Amino acid sequence: LPVHCLEEQLSSYLDGDLQPGESGRVAEHLAECPVCRRALAHVRLIRDAGRSMEEFAPPDRTWQAIRERMRRRRPSLWPRLAWIGVPALAMVVLAVVLIGRSPAVSGRSRLAASVSREELVQEAVKDYEQYVRGIDSAVVECAAAMDENPGNVRVRESYRGASADRSAALDQLVSGGD
Amino acid sequence: VTAGNLWQQGASKLAETKLNDTIDKTATDTRVTEDAEFEQLYLKYRSKVFSTAYRMLSNRADAEDVTQDVFIKVFKKLKSFRGDSAVSTWIYRIAVNACLDFRRRRRLRQAVPLVDGMEVGSTPLSVQKLIEGTLPRMSEGYRQVFILHDIQGMKHSEIAEILGITDGASKSQLHRARAFLRRELAPYIEDLHLFREG
């Protein structure tokens, strides 16, 4: 009786997975054996059919159901922020309102980039403190300059400007930013 | 009214009026971006996931349920996906695991029969339809690898990663799967004159 190739052997041969020696022996056998050539052709037909099998799209309701499940699962933002507390939140707002546009813009973009809120709070508090220190030191420096040069108009204007900045900041605080 | 009171009042009011707006807008922007990215992923992989689930479970309704589960999981884990593997490999892994979990649950319940096996015979037969009709009779190991390799076109290294097996095991399962199909389909192939020896 002729010895034919194993089914798995033909599949391996088709994909080039056999060792060179074994692959050579199978090739020699195939050249002589019509039964194995036919079997190999069947396996090739099956492999190629698999590659051309159609994909099925899920119905539209699947996406609707996913959206609904996402909506139900999505936690509210505020409970996650609750631990921060009003003082910390206030500092963030003060930084956003008082420092000007750049901290707000950078905070927003950093949030969008998923920077943690803890980092944002710390950064905003730091920026705000720096701003307040800047105003205070400007007022102190202008006051000292006025002591030394009481008649200097430019020093008086600088002092007035620094004081106005301080007043404006306090007004914003008192008014709540309205 | 002390300066401290003013500070507290002003700060609290600012917190309520401004921070709400800022954070809500930021959160909305972030969600819009996340949702758009997720929708793109869904559009790209929905058919692959659904087809894989359909063929592994042989039931359209089950495949729909599993497809939902897969994409909910993808959405939840999208932020923590570190890109250690290709997105496709990651999604297929979730899909295959979801199918296996589903089959385990169903087997335990033994209450949900297959209701819509592939309808071989309803339309002119092709080798593709014959394969569809034979897949439910394949052992799970053969079927997984055949679907992922020969139908979805994945590499053995990717399949090995998804299924937690070796490349060699993946190849071995594939060759046995094809041999199974060949034994099952050989008479039909001959009868349908789909085969001509070159």
XYZ file of C-alpha atoms in Angstrom:
376
model
C 0.000 0.000 0.000
C 1.311 3.474 -0.780
C 2.107 5.698 2.201
C 0.328 9.040 1.840
C 1.026 12.374 3.468
C -0.714 13.203 6.715
C -3.430 15.840 6.511
C -1.618 18.121 8.975
C 1.576 17.587 7.026
C -0.035 18.900 3.841
C -1.365 21.967 5.622
C 2.070 22.658 7.111
C 3.633 22.178 3.679
C 1.170 24.657 2.182
C 2.108 27.330 4.735
C 5.836 26.610 4.493
C 5.976 25.442 8.098
C 7.868 22.186 7.458
C 11.593 21.802 7.984
C 13.510 21.940 4.665
C 14.264 18.220 4.679
C 10.690 17.181 5.346
C 9.356 19.738 2.905
C 11.600 18.277 0.203
C 10.374 14.760 0.896
C 6.727 15.884 0.725
C 7.387 17.671 -2.555
C 8.963 14.529 -4.005
C 6.012 12.446 -2.845
C 3.479 14.904 -4.271
C 5.143 14.714 -7.650
C 4.456 10.964 -7.666
C 1.115 10.724 -5.834
C -2.163 12.007 -7.361
C -4.102 11.181 -4.177
C -1.968 13.517 -2.068
C -1.970 16.183 -4.773
C -5.743 16.112 -4.673
C -5.774 16.303 -0.879
C -3.367 19.223 -0.989
C -5.583 21.008 -3.491
C -8.556 20.524 -1.145
C -6.649 22.006 1.772
C -5.577 24.940 -0.385
C -9.181 25.487 -1.460
C -10.305 25.530 2.176
C -7.519 27.901 3.225
C -8.242 30.307 0.385
C -11.985 30.141 1.039
C -11.357 31.089 4.669
C -9.478 34.164 3.554
C -12.372 35.331 1.425
C -15.164 34.757 3.913
C -17.362 37.776 4.414
C -17.505 39.858 7.554
C -20.822 40.486 9.225
C -21.656 43.942 10.530
C -23.581 44.124 13.788
C -27.003 45.782 13.561
C -27.348 49.471 14.404
C -29.063 48.625 17.663
C -25.771 47.233 18.976
C -24.163 50.686 18.859
C -27.242 52.251 20.440
C -27.080 49.725 23.257
C -23.384 50.373 23.783
C -23.984 54.140 23.949
C -26.753 53.614 26.468
C -24.577 51.377 28.629
C -21.743 53.911 28.450
C -24.087 56.690 29.527
C -25.317 54.665 32.498
C -21.849 53.656 33.600
C -20.205 57.062 33.274
C -19.699 58.478 36.757
C -20.531 62.079 37.489
C -17.548 64.410 37.662
C -18.482 66.221 40.836
C -18.383 63.346 43.310
C -14.826 62.712 42.230
C -13.967 66.352 42.915
C -15.755 66.552 46.247
C -12.712 65.584 48.254
C -10.840 68.625 47.028
C -13.122 70.842 49.090
C -14.242 74.390 48.608
C -11.009 76.098 49.736
C -8.937 74.264 47.188
C -11.529 74.815 44.484
C -11.619 78.477 45.394
C -7.882 78.731 44.970
C -8.134 77.219 41.529
C -10.802 79.720 40.573
C -8.855 82.606 41.992
C -5.897 81.576 39.953
C -8.030 81.278 36.854
C -9.756 84.621 37.385
C -6.975 86.736 38.845
C -3.864 85.606 37.083
C -5.331 86.191 33.668
C -5.973 84.044 30.669
C -2.880 81.926 30.429
C -3.375 79.784 33.568
C -6.977 79.079 32.546
C -5.985 78.064 29.051
C -3.102 75.928 30.179
C -5.231 74.350 32.904
C -7.910 73.472 30.399
C -5.530 71.956 27.923
C -3.730 70.061 30.656
C -7.019 68.722 31.878
C -7.803 67.631 28.374
C -4.485 65.799 28.395
C -5.652 63.971 31.519
C -3.294 65.675 33.944
C -4.516 64.855 37.390
C -6.663 67.374 39.174
C -4.374 67.246 42.177
C -1.587 68.590 40.005
C -3.844 71.285 38.603
C -4.870 72.444 42.063
C -1.295 72.558 43.305
C -0.162 74.419 40.243
C -2.967 76.953 40.413
C -2.424 77.623 44.106
C 1.260 78.131 43.487
C 0.565 80.527 40.612
C -1.932 82.495 42.661
C 0.391 82.857 45.606
C 3.108 84.063 43.281
C 0.721 86.612 41.802
C -0.308 87.950 45.193
C 3.313 88.139 46.294
C 4.071 90.058 43.110
C 1.391 92.661 43.793
C 2.409 93.021 47.436
C 6.075 93.438 46.642
C 5.224 95.982 43.937
C 3.188 97.981 46.445
C 5.965 97.784 49.051
C 8.641 98.803 46.558
C 6.583 101.708 45.279
C 5.891 102.857 48.844
C 9.624 102.744 49.644
C 10.407 104.664 46.464
C 7.854 107.304 47.383
C 9.477 107.695 50.814
C 12.792 108.339 49.107
C 11.420 110.495 46.292
C 8.137 112.004 47.489
C 8.034 114.492 44.618
C 8.683 112.030 41.788
C 5.597 111.850 39.548
C 6.477 108.524 37.888
C 6.978 106.832 41.258
C 3.630 108.154 42.439
C 1.948 106.794 39.303
C 3.566 103.402 39.795
C 2.403 103.312 43.400
C -1.112 104.281 42.288
C -1.061 101.539 39.629
C 0.100 98.828 42.032
C -2.514 99.881 44.571
C -5.193 99.850 41.877
C -4.188 96.284 40.922
C -4.485 95.232 44.518
C -7.897 96.886 44.851
C -9.097 95.268 41.644
C -8.005 91.864 42.885
C -9.813 92.381 46.182
C -12.899 93.682 44.372
C -12.999 90.550 42.279
C -12.714 88.485 45.413
C -15.552 90.287 47.120
C -17.779 90.280 44.062
C -17.131 86.607 43.379
C -15.799 87.350 39.931
C -19.014 88.924 38.588
C -17.473 91.962 58.051
C -13.864 90.931 58.322
C -11.372 90.549 55.507
C -11.421 86.813 56.240
C -15.182 86.688 55.733
C -14.916 88.578 52.489
C -12.238 86.195 51.347
C -14.351 83.158 52.146
C -17.488 84.577 50.583
C -15.771 85.702 47.452
C -13.810 82.488 47.095
C -16.890 80.319 47.575
C -18.912 82.297 45.095
C -16.140 82.188 42.551
C -15.859 78.473 43.057
C -19.500 77.998 42.247
C -19.847 80.415 39.365
C -16.561 80.019 37.529
C -15.054 76.673 38.291
C -18.269 74.863 37.430
C -18.214 76.403 33.996
C -14.524 75.818 33.419
C -14.475 72.213 34.563
C -17.780 71.345 32.947
C -16.545 72.704 29.662
C -13.238 70.880 30.044
C -14.969 67.650 30.970
C -17.326 68.039 28.051
C -14.455 68.684 25.659
C -12.581 65.675 27.004
C -15.631 63.444 26.722
C -16.324 64.595 23.201
C -12.746 63.691 22.243
C -12.903 60.319 24.010
C -16.265 59.521 22.480
C -15.066 60.396 18.988
C -11.972 58.208 19.373
C -14.075 55.356 20.705
C -16.587 55.663 17.887
C -13.753 55.452 15.364
C -12.526 52.276 17.037
C -16.016 50.858 16.979
C -16.479 51.603 13.300
C -13.127 50.060 12.464
C -13.444 46.863 14.494
C -17.189 46.248 14.897
C -17.432 43.816 11.978
C -14.295 41.942 12.952
C -15.483 41.565 16.539
C -19.040 40.682 15.582
C -17.966 38.192 12.895
C -15.531 36.522 15.256
C -18.172 36.287 17.978
C -20.779 35.065 15.494
C -18.528 32.300 14.263
C -17.346 31.314 17.703
C -20.825 31.257 19.208
C -22.885 30.323 16.122
C -25.694 32.544 17.304
C -26.474 36.059 16.140
C -28.156 37.262 19.334
C -25.293 35.958 21.466
C -22.799 37.595 19.115
C -24.610 40.920 19.540
C -24.471 40.631 23.327
C -20.805 39.743 23.277
C -20.026 42.575 20.856
C -21.614 44.996 23.292
C -19.604 43.562 26.182
C -16.391 43.737 24.190
C -16.758 47.389 23.279
C -17.861 48.413 26.759
C -14.684 46.785 28.022
C -12.641 48.495 25.319
C -14.126 51.842 26.309
C -13.394 51.294 29.991
C -9.826 50.206 29.362
C -8.965 52.541 26.519
C -7.238 55.074 28.766
C -5.081 52.425 30.389
C -4.172 50.731 27.092
C -0.422 51.182 26.978
C 0.203 50.075 23.443
C 2.274 47.038 24.423
C 0.505 45.189 21.624
C -1.310 46.319 18.495
C -4.796 47.709 19.080
C -6.212 44.937 16.892
C -4.503 42.248 18.975
C -5.758 43.879 22.166
C -9.344 44.045 20.907
C -9.273 40.493 19.559
C -7.980 39.273 22.915
C -10.894 40.962 24.663
C -13.278 39.522 22.067
C -11.988 35.960 22.315
C -12.038 36.054 26.104
C -15.556 37.460 26.054
C -16.662 34.608 23.789
C -15.040 32.013 26.040
C -16.649 33.571 29.124
C -19.983 33.629 27.369
C -19.736 29.979 26.364
C -18.772 29.003 29.896
C -21.757 30.829 31.333
C -24.099 29.372 28.773
C -22.817 25.866 29.347
C -23.387 26.288 33.064
C -26.928 27.513 32.519
C -27.608 25.016 29.726
C -30.622 27.084 28.835
C -29.828 28.967 25.682
C -29.838 26.754 22.610
C -28.234 27.669 19.330
C -31.143 29.065 17.388
C -29.660 30.160 14.132
C -26.949 27.880 12.891
C -25.524 28.886 9.563
C -28.083 28.299 6.913
C -26.266 25.940 4.627
C -28.585 24.937 1.820
C -30.728 28.068 1.769
C -28.677 29.612 -1.011
C -26.318 28.157 -3.606
C -23.496 26.465 -1.765
C -19.946 27.671 -1.823
C -16.910 26.473 0.075
C -17.322 29.519 2.308
C -20.859 28.486 3.219
C -19.776 24.918 3.764
C -17.106 26.134 6.162
C -19.626 28.334 7.988
C -21.861 25.326 8.423
C -19.035 23.160 9.712
C -17.519 25.633 12.190
C -20.064 24.897 14.951
C -19.022 21.247 14.893
C -15.344 22.014 15.303
C -13.654 21.731 18.659
C -13.178 25.088 20.331
C -9.391 25.087 20.017
C -9.452 24.366 16.295
C -12.224 26.846 15.675
C -10.528 29.728 17.499
C -7.300 29.382 15.574
C -8.973 28.790 12.216
C -11.158 31.890 12.655
C -8.294 34.082 13.771
C -5.735 32.842 11.230
C -7.520 31.804 8.068
C -10.567 34.056 8.299
C -9.327 37.132 10.174
C -5.827 36.888 8.744
C -3.882 37.125 11.981
C -0.322 35.862 12.408
C 0.488 32.896 14.608
C 2.499 35.150 16.922
C -0.564 37.364 17.455
C -2.845 34.379 17.972
C -0.392 32.904 20.442
C -0.465 36.189 22.385
C -4.249 36.369 22.343
C -4.864 32.764 23.363
C -1.885 32.426 25.676
C -0.352 29.543 23.733
C 2.879 29.042 21.795
C 3.315 29.794 18.104
C 3.816 26.082 17.554
C 0.575 25.218 19.291
C -1.251 27.762 17.154
C 0.171 26.228 13.971
C -0.633 22.732 15.129
C -4.258 23.663 15.922
C -4.621 25.354 12.545
C -3.349 22.377 10.572
C -5.654 20.047 12.492
C -8.567 22.429 11.920
C -7.966 22.438 8.178
C -7.611 18.656 8.184
C -10.938 18.415 10.012
C -12.594 20.673 7.454
C -11.038 18.757 4.584
C -12.401 15.460 5.935
C -15.831 17.005 6.517
C -16.069 18.846 3.223
C -14.256 16.622 0.752
C -17.456 14.866 -0.479
C -19.289 18.169 -0.906
C -16.385 19.740 -2.718
C -16.290 16.851 -5.152
C -20.080 16.812 -5.588
C -20.303 20.521 -6.180
C -17.564 20.342 -8.768
C -15.903 23.189 -6.914
C -12.611 21.430 -7.121
C -10.481 20.998 -10.198
C -7.015 19.583 -9.794
C -4.536 21.930 -11.414
